[in-house]
CSV table of C-alpha atoms in Angstrom, one decimal:
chain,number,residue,atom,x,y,z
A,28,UNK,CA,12.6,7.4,5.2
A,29,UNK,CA,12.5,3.7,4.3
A,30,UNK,CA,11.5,2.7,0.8
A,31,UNK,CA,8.6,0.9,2.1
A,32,UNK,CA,7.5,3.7,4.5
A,33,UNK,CA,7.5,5.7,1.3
A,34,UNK,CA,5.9,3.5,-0.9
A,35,UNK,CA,3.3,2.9,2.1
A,36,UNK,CA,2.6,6.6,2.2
A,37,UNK,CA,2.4,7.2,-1.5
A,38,UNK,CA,0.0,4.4,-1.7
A,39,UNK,CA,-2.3,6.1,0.9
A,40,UNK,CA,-2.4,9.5,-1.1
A,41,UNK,CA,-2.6,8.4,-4.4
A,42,UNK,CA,-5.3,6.0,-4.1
A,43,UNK,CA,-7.1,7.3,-0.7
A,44,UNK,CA,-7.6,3.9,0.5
A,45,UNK,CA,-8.7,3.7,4.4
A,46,UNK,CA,-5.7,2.2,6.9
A,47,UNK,CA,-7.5,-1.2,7.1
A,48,UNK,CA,-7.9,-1.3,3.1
A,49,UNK,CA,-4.0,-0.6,3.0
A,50,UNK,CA,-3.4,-3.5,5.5
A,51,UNK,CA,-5.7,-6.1,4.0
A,52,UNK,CA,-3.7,-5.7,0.3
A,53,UNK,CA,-2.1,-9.1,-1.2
A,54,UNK,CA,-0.2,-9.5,-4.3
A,55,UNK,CA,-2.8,-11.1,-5.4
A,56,UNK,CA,-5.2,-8.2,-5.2
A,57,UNK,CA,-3.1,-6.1,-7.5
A,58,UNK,CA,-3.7,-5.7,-11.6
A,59,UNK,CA,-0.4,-4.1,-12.8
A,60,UNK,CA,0.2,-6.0,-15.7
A,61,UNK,CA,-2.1,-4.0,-18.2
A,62,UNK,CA,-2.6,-0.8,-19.4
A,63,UNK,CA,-5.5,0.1,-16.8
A,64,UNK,CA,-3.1,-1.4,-13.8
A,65,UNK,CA,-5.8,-1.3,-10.9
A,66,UNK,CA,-5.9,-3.0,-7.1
A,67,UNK,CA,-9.0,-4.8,-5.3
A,68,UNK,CA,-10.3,-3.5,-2.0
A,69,UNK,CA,-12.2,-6.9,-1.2
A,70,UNK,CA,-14.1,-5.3,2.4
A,71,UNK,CA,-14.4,-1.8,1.4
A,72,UNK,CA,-16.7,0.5,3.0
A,73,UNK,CA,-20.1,-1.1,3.3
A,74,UNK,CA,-18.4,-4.6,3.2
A,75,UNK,CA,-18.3,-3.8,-0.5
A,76,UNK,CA,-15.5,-4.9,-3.1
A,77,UNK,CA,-14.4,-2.4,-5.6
A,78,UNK,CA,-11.4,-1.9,-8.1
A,79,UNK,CA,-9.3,1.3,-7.2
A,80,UNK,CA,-7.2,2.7,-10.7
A,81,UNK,CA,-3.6,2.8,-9.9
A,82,UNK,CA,-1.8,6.0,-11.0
A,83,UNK,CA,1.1,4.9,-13.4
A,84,UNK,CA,3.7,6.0,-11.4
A,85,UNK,CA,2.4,4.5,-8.5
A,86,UNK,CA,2.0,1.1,-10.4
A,87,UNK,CA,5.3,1.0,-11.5
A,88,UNK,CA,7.0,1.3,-8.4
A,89,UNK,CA,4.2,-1.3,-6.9
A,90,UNK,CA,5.7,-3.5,-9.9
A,91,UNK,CA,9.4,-2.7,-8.8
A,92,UNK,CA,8.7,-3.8,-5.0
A,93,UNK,CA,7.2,-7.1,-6.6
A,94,UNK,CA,9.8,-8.0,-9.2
A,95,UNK,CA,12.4,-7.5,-6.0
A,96,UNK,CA,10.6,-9.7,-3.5
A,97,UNK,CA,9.2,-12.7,-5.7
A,98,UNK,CA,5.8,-12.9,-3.3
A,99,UNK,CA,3.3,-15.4,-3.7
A,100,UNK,CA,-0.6,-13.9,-4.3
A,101,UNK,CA,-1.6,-14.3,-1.0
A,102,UNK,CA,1.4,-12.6,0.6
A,103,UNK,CA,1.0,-8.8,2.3
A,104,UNK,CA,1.8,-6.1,-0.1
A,105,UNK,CA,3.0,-4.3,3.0
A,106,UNK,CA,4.8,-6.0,5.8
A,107,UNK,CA,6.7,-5.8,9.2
A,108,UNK,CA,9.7,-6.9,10.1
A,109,UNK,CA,8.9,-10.4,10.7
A,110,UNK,CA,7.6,-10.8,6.9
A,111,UNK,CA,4.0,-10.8,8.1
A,112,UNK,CA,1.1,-8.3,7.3
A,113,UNK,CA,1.9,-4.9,9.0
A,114,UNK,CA,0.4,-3.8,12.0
A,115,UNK,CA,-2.4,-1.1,12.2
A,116,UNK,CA,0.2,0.0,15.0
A,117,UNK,CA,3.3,0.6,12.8
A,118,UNK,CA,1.2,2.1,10.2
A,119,UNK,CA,0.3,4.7,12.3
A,120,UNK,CA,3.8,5.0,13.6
A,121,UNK,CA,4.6,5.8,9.7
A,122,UNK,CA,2.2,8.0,9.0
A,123,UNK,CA,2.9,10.2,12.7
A,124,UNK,CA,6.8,9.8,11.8
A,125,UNK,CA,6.0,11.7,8.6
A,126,UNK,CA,3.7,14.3,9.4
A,127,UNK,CA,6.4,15.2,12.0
A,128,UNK,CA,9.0,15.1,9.4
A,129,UNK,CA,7.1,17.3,7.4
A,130,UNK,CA,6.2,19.9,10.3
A,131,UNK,CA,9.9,19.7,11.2
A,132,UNK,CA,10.9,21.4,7.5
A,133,UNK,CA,8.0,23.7,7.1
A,134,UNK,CA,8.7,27.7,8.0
């Protein structure tokens, strides 16, 4: 699995975020620079903001990805191949490609 398919998926569980929060995160939106490292869901359910606690592990590989990539703030935490925010398509690609994986392994 790619790193970012991982990351993508490890996102989803450990913050429970719906597939259209996921694809609306920028840098920018992210708080891992404190002890409390956090992201902002700006159209949440109800059109509603709200800050989502990062797990630490989860912020430190968040922080890893950064450090690697250099983005600017308004740049997709998650993109495509052509460098541009990820389709609700491919996400759902992912998401099928590991649930299969999974039932693949499983007795």
């Amino acid at each position: 699995m790619a790193a970012r398919d991982r990351l993508i998926l490890l996102t989803l569980v450990a913050t429970g975020l719906r597939r259209s929060e996921l694809l609306g995160l920028s840098w920018g939106d992210l708080d891992l620079d404190n002890d409390r490292p956090s992201l902002l869901v700006r159209s949440g359910k109800g059109g509603k903001p709200r800050r989502q606690p990062l797990v630490p592990a989860l912020a430190r590989e968040l922080a890893e990805r950064r450090a690697t990539l250099s983005p600017a703030g308004e740049d997709p935490v998650f993109c495509g191949l052509q460098g541009k925010r990820l389709q609700r398509t491919i996400l759902g690609l992912i998401i099928r490609d590991a649930a299969n994986a999974q039932g693949s392994t499983s007795a």
